[in-house]
Structure formats: structure tokens, C-alpha cells
CSV table of C-alpha atoms in Angstrom, one decimal:
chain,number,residue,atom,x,y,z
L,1,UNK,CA,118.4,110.4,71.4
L,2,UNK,CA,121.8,108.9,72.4
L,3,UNK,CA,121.5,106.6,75.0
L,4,UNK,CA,124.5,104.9,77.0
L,5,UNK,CA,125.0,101.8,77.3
L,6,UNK,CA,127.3,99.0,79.5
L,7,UNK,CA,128.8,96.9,77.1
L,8,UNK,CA,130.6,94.7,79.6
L,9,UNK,CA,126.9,94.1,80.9
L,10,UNK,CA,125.5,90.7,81.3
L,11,UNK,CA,122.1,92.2,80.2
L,12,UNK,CA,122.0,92.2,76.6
L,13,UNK,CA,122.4,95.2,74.5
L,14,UNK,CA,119.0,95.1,73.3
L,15,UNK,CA,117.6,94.7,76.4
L,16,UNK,CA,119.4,97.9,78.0
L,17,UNK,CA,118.0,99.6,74.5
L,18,UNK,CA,114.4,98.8,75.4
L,19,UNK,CA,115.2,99.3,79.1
L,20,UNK,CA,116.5,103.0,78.6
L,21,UNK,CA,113.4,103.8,76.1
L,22,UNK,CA,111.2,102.5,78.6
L,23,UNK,CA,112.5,104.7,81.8
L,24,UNK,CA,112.5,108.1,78.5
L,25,UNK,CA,109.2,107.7,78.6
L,26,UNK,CA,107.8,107.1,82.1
L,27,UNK,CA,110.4,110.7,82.9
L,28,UNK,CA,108.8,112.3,79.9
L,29,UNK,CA,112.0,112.3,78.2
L,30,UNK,CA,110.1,110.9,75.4
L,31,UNK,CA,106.5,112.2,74.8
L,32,UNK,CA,103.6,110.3,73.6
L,33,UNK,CA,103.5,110.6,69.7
L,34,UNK,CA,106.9,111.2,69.4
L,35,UNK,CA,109.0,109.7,66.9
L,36,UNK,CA,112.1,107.7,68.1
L,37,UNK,CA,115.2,107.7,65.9
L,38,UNK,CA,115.1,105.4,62.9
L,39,UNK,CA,116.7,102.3,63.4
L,40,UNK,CA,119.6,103.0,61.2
L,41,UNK,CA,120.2,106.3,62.9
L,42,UNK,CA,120.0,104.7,66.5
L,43,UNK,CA,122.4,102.0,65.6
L,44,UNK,CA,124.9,104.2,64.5
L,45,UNK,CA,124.4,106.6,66.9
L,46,UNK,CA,125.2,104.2,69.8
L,47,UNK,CA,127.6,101.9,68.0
L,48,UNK,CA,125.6,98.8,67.5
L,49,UNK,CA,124.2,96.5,64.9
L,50,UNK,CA,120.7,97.7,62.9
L,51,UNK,CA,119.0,94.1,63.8
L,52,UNK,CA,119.5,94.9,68.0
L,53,UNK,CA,117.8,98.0,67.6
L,54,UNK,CA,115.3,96.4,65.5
L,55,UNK,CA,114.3,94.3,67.8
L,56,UNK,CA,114.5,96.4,70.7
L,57,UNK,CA,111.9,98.6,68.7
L,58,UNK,CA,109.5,95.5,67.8
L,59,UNK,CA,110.0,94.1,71.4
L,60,UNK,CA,108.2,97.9,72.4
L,61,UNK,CA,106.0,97.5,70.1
L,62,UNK,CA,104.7,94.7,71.3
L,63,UNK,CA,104.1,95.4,75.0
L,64,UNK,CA,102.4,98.8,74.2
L,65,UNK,CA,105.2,101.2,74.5
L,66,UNK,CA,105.8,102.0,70.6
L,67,UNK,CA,103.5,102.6,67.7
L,68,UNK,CA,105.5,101.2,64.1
L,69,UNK,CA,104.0,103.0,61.1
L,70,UNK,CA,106.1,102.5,57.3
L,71,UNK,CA,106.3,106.1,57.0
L,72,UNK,CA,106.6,107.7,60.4
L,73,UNK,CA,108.9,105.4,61.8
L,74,UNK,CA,108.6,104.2,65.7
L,75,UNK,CA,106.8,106.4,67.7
L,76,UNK,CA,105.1,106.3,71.6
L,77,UNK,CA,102.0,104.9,71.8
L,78,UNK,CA,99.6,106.9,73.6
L,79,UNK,CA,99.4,106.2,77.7
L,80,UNK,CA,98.9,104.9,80.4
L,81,UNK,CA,99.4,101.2,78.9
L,82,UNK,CA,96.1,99.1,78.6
L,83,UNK,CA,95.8,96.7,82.1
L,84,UNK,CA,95.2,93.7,79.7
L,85,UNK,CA,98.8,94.1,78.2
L,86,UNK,CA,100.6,91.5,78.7
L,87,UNK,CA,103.4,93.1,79.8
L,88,UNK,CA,102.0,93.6,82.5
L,89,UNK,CA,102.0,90.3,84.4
L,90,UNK,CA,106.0,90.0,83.0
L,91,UNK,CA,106.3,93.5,84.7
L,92,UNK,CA,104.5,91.7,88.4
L,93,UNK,CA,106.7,88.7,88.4
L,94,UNK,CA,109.9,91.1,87.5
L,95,UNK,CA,108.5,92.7,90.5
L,96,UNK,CA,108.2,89.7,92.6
L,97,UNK,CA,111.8,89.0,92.0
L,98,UNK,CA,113.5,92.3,92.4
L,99,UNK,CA,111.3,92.3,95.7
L,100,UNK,CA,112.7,88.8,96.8
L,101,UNK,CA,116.7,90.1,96.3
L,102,UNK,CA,116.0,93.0,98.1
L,103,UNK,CA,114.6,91.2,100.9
L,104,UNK,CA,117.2,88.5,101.0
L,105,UNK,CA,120.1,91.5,100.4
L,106,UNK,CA,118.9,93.1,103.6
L,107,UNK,CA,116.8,95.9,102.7
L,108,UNK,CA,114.3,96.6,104.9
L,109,UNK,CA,110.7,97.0,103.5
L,110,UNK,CA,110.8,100.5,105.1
L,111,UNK,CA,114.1,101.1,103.1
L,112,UNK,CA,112.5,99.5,99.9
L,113,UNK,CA,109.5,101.1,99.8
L,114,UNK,CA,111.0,104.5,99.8
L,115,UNK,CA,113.7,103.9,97.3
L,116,UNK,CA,110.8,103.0,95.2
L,117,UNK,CA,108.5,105.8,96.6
L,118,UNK,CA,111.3,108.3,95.4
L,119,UNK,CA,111.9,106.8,91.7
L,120,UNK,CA,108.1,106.4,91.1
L,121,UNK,CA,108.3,110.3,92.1
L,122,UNK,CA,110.8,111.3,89.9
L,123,UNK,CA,109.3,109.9,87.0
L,124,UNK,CA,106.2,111.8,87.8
L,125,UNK,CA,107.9,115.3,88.1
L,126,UNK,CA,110.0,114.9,84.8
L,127,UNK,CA,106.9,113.7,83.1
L,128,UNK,CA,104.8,117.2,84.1
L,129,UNK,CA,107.3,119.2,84.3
């Protein structure tokens, strides 16, 4: 798995790591108990530090979206998510806020709701497909 990332970004590299991971396995990219490149092989692979990946893995791990076992390596955890995860209230307020800038950037709700209708649906096709 290479992944790109925007190194002029403000977002931080390790954030766009856990980012991309994230949207691999909501478009099946990534299946559920599949391993994920070791973290050596991910660094290199993308041109980064061992210790961003690391924690991009361990920031995964906890909110649900990655198993870590010593031998296997990181691996997705099985799905959908647990509700009491807290992720999940960091993943309403994100939520809130991206709904806020859209409002106040002009986007209708009509226009809002089906940019989001058509991403939620293309993460449901990859995944069965």
C-alpha cells in the first residue's frame, strides 16, 4: 500500500497517514483482517520517518480501526466500529464543523447533502464490489 501524500500540507503527515488508511477501509481498499505494511516498510515506502507511521498506526488502534499483534503486525479490526468508541463523538463534532464551513462557504444544504450522499455511496460500492 503506497499512499500519497501533500507535504506542503498544513495537516500533519501523520494525520494524512491515518486519514488515507481510514477512507482504504470504508472503500474496501483495505479488508477487515488484513495486515497493513509494517511500519518500517510504510515509512520507507512513502518517504517518512518510522515514529510518524508509528503513531499513525497506534492513533488507529486506538479508535477501533486497527488491531496491533507482535507477530502479525497492524491489521483491520473487524466492523462496523463499536457506537461506544470514542471516536465517535471526535467524528460528530468534526462533523459539526465541516457542516458549519460549508454553510458559511455557501453550500446549500441541498448541495451538501448530496456531495455527502455521493461519497457515503462510493464507499459502499467499493466496499461490496
Amino acid at each position: 500500500m503506497i499512499l500519497e501524500l501533500d507535504f506542503n500540507s498544513d495537516t500533519s503527515i501523520y494525520l494524512q497517514i491515518k486519514d488515507k488508511i481510514v477512507i482504504a477501509i470504508a472503500s474496501g481498499e483495505l479488508k477487515v483482517n488484513e495486515s497493513l505494511p509494517s511500519v518500517r516498510v510504510m515509512a520507507e515506502n512513502i518517504g517518512v520517518n518510522l515514529h510518524t507511521v508509528n503513531k499513525s498506526y497506534n492513533e488507529l488502534k486506538n479508535e477501533g480501526y486497527l488491531n496491533i499483534d507482535r507477530r502479525k503486525g497492524a491489521i483491520v479490526a473487524d466492523l462496523p466500529l463499536k457506537q461506544e468508541n470514542p471516536a465517535m463523538d471526535n467524528n460528530k463534532v468534526n462533523l459539526e464543523l465541516l457542516i458549519a464551513k460549508s454553510y458559511l462557504s455557501g453550500i446549500s444544504k441541498e448541495e451538501f447533502l448530496s456531495l455527502s450522499e455521493k461519497l457515503y455511496d462510493k464507499c459502499e460500492v467499493k466496499r461490496y464490489e
